[in-house]
mmCIF file of C-alpha atoms in Angstrom:
data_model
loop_
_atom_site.group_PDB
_atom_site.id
_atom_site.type_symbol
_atom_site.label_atom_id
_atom_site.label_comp_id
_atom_site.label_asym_id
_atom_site.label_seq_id
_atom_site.Cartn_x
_atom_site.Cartn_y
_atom_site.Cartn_z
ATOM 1 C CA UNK A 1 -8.626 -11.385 1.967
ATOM 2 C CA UNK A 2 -11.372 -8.734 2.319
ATOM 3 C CA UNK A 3 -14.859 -9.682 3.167
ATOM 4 C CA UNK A 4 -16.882 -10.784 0.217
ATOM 5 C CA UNK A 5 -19.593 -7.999 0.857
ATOM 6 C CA UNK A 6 -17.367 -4.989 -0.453
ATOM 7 C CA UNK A 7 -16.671 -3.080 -3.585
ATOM 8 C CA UNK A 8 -13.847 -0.262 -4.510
ATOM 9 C CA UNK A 9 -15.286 3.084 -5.719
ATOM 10 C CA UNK A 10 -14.146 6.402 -6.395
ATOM 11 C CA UNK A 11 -14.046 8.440 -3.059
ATOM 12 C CA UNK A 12 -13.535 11.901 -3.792
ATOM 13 C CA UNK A 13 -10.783 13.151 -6.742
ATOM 14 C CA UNK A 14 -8.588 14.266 -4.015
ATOM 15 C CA UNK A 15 -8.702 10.519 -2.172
ATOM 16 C CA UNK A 16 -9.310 8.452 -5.452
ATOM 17 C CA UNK A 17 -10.975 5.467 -4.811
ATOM 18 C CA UNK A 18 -12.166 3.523 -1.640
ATOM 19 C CA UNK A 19 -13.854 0.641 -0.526
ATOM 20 C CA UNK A 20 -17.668 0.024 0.269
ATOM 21 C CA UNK A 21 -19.920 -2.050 2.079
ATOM 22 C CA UNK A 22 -22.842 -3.604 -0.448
ATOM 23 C CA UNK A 23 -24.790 -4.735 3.193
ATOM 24 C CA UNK A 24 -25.035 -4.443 6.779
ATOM 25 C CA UNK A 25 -21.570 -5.230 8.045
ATOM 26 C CA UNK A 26 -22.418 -5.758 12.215
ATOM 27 C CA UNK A 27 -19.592 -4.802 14.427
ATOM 28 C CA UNK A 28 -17.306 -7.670 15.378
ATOM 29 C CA UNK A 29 -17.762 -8.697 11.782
ATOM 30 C CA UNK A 30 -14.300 -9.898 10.347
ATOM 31 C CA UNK A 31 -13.664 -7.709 7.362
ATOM 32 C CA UNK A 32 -9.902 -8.496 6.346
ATOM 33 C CA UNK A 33 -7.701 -11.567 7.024
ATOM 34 C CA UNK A 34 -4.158 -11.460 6.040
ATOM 35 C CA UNK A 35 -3.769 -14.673 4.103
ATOM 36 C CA UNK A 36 -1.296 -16.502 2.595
ATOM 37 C CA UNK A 37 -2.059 -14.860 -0.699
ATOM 38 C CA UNK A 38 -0.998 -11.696 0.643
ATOM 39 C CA UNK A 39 2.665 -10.208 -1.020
ATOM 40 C CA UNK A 40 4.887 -10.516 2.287
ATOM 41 C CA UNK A 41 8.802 -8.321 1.742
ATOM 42 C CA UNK A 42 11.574 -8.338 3.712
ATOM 43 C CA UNK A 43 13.277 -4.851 3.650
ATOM 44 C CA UNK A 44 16.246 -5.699 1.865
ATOM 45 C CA UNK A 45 13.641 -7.541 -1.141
ATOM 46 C CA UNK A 46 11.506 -4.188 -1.178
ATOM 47 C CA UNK A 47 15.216 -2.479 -1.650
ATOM 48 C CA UNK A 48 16.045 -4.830 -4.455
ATOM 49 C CA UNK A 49 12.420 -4.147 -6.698
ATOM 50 C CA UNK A 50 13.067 -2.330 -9.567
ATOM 51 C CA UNK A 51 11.884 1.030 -9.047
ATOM 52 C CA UNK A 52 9.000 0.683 -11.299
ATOM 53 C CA UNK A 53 7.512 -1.973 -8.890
ATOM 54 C CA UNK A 54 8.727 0.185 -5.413
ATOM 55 C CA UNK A 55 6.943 3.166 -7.165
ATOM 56 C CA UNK A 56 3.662 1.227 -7.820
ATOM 57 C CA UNK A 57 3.558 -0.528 -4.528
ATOM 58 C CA UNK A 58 4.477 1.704 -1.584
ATOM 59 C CA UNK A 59 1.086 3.317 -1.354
ATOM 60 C CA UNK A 60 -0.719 0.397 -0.434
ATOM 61 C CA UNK A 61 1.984 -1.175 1.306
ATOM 62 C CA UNK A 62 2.413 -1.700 5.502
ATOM 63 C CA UNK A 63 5.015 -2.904 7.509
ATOM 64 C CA UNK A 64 3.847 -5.588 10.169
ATOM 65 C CA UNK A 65 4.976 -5.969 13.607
ATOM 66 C CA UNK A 66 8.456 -7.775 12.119
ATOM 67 C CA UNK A 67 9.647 -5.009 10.194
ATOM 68 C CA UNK A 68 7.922 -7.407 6.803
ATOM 69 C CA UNK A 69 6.264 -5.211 3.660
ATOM 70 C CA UNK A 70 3.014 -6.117 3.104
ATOM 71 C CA UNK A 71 0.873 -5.764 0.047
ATOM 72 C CA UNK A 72 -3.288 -7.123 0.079
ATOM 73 C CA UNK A 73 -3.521 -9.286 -2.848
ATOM 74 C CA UNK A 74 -6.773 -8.007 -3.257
ATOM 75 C CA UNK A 75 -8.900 -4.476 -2.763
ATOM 76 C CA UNK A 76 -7.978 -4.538 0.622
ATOM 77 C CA UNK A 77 -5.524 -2.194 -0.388
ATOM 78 C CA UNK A 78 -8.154 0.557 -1.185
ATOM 79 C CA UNK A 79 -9.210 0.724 2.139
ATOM 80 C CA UNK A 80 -8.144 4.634 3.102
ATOM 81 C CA UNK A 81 -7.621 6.176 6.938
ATOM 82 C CA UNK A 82 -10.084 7.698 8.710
ATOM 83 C CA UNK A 83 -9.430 8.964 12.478
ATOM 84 C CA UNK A 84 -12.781 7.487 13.383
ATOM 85 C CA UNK A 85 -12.398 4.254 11.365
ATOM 86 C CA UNK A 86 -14.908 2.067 11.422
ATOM 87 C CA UNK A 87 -12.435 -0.928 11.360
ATOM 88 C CA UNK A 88 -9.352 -1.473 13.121
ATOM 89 C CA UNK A 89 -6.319 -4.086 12.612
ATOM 90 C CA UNK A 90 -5.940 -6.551 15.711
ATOM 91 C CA UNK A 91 -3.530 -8.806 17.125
ATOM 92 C CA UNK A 92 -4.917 -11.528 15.540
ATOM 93 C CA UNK A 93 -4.157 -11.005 11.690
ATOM 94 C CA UNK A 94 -7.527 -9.553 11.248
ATOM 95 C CA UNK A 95 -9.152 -6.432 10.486
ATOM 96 C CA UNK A 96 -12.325 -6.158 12.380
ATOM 97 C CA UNK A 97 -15.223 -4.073 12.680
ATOM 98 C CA UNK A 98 -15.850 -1.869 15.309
ATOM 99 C CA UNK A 99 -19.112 -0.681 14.453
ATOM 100 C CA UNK A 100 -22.246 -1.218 12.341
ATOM 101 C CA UNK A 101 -20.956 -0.511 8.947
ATOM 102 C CA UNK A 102 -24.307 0.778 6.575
ATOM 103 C CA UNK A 103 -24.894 -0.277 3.165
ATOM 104 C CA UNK A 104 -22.674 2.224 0.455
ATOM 105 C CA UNK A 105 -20.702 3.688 3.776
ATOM 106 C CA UNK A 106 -17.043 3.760 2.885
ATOM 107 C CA UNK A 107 -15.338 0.788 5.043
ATOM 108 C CA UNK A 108 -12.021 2.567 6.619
ATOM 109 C CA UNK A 109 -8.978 1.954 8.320
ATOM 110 C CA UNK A 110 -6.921 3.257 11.119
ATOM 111 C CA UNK A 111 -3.315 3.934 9.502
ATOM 112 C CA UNK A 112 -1.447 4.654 13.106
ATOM 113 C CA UNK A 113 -1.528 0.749 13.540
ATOM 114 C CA UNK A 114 0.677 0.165 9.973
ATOM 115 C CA UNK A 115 3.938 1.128 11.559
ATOM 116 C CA UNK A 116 3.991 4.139 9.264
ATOM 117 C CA UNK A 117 7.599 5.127 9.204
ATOM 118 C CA UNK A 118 7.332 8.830 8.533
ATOM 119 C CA UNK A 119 4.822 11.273 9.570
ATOM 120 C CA UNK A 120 2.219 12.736 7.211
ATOM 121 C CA UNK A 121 -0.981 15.378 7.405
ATOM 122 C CA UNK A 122 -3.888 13.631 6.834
ATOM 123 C CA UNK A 123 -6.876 14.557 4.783
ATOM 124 C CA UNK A 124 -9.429 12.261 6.041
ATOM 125 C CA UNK A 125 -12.268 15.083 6.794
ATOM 126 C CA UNK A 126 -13.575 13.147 9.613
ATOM 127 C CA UNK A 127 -14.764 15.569 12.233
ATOM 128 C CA UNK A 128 -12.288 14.055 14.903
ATOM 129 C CA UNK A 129 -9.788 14.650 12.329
ATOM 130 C CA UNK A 130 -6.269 14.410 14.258
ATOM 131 C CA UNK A 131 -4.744 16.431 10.836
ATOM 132 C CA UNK A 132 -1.116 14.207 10.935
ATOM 133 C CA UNK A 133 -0.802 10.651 11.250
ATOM 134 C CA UNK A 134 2.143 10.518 13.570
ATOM 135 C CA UNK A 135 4.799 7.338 14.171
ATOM 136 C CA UNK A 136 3.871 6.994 18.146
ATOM 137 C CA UNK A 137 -0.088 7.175 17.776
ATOM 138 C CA UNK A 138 0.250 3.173 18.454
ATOM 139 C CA UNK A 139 1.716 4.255 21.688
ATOM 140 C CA UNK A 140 -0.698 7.438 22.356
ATOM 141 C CA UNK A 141 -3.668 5.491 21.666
ATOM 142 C CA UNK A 142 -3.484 2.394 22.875
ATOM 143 C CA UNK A 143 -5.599 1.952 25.517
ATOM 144 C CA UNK A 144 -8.671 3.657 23.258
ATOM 145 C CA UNK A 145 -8.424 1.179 20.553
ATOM 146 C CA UNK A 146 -7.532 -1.850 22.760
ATOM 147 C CA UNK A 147 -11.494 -1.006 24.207
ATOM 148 C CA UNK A 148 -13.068 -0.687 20.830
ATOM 149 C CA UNK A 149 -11.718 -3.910 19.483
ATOM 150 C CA UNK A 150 -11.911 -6.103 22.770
ATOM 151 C CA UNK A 151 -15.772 -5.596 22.753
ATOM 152 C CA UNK A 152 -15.789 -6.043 18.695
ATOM 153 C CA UNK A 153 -14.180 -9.634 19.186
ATOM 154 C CA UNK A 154 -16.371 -10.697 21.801
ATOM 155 C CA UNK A 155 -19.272 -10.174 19.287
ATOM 156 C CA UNK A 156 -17.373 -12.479 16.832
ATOM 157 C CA UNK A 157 -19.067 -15.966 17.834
ATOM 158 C CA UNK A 158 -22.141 -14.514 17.157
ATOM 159 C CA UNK A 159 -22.237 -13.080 14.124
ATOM 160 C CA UNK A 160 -22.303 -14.405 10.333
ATOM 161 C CA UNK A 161 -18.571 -14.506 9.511
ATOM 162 C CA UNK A 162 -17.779 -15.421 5.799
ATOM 163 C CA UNK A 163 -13.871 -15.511 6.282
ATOM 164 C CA UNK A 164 -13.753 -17.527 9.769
ATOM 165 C CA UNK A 165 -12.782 -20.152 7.685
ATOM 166 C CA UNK A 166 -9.419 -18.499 6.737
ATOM 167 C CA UNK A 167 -8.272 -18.462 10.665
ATOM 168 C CA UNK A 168 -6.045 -21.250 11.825
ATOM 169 C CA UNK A 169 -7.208 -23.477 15.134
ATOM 170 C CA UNK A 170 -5.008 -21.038 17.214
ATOM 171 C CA UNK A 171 -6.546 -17.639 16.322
ATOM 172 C CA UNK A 172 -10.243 -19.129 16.997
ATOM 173 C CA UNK A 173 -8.703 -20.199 20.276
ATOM 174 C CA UNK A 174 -7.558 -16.675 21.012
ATOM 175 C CA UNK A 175 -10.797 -15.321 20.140
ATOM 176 C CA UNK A 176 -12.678 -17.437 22.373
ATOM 177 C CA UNK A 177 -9.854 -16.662 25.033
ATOM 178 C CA UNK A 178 -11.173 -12.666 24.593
ATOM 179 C CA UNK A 179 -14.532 -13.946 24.551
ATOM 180 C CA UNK A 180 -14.422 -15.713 28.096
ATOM 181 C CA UNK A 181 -12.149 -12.556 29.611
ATOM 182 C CA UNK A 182 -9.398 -15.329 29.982
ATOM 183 C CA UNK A 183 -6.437 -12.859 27.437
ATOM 184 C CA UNK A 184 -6.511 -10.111 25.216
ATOM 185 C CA UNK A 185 -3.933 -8.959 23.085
ATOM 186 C CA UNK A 186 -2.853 -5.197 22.658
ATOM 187 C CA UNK A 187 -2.685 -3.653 19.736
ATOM 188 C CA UNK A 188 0.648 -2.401 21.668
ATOM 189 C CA UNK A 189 1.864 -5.911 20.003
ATOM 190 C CA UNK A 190 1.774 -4.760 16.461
ATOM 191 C CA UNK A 191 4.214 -2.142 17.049
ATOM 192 C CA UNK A 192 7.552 -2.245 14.774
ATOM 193 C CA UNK A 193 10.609 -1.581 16.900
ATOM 194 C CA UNK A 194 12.469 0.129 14.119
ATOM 195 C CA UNK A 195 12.000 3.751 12.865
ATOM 196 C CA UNK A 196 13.580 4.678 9.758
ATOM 197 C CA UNK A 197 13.253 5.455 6.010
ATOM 198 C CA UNK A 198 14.197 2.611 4.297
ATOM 199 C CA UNK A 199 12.577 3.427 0.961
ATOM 200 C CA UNK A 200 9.138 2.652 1.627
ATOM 201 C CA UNK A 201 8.426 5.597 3.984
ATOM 202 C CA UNK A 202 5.724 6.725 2.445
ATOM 203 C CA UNK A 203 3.024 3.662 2.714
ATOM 204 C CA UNK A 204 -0.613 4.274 3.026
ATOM 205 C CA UNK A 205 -0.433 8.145 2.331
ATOM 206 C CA UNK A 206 -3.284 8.314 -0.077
ATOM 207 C CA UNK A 207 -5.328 9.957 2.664
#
């Protein structure tokens, strides 16, 4: 689920549409859970759709860190790629914020965490632009995004979170475990073992 302070919106005609802050999103602020709403696929049941369905879905789908398809339920699935994204997927089966995100700014993603499968240019236009998404940017940036979203979940205690509610005893636990210094976990973790085309190669290549 998305944070309840967004709104989709036509980007650009060459992106399509997008998703927006309506306030002051702080850093550290939780902006997407995965949820048990969310449309979870095993390979072989993304192989068995109906075309019509695979053709409709891949764009906005991901594979997580066990090979699984998924699909947001909700306009989470707008959110496009930017190479200086002011969000970034954790450990933790959230999204977070990793800066202040402004009123009406576009609320993006970082795409090499979502075990893309093939590699694509990218059109994001952000001035650190790295022009193509590649299938080992997990691996070559690591350490960078492990910093940015360490000191973003230390901030989340503090801050008003609307979703904390959809987090389970455990994940609280690990946050307060980053919090105190005690454990972090790498976004090295998310990493899909596999690399292959299995039909849904394409996923999150509207940008």
């Amino acid at each position: 689920m998305i944070h309840p302070s967004t709104i989709v919106k036509p980007v650009s005609p060459l992106i399509g549409n997008g998703v927006f802050a309506t306030e002051l999103l702080k850093k550290g602020t939780i902006v997407v859970v995965r949820d048990r709403f969310d449309i979870v696929l095993s390979q072989q049941e993304f192989s068995d759709l109906p075309e019509v369905y695979k053709a409709s879905m891949e764009t906005y789908l991901y594979h997580d860190k066990h090979g699984h398809l998924v699909l947001s339920w909700d306009h989470a699935r707008y959110m496009n790629h930017s190479c200086s994204s002011n969000t970034m997927m954790t450990d933790y089966g959230f999204e977070i914020a990793v800066r202040d995100i402004l009123p009406q700014e576009e609320i993006t993603s970082e795409y090499g965490l979502l075990n893309i499968q093939e590699p694509y240019k990218l059109e994001c236009g952000c001035q650190d632009c790295r022009v193509n998404l590649c299938c080992d940017d997990i691996d070559r940036y690591a350490e960078e995004w492990d910093c940015l979203i360490k000191e973003s979940i230390k901030l989340v205690p503090y801050i008003e979170q609307p979703l904390i509610s959809l987090l389970n005893r455990e994940v609280i636990d690990n946050i307060m475990k980053v919090v105190d210094d005690e454990h972090y976990s790498s976004v090295r973790n998310l990493k899909w073992g596999k690399s292959l085309n299995n039909g849904a190669g394409n996923m999150k290549n509207t940008m």
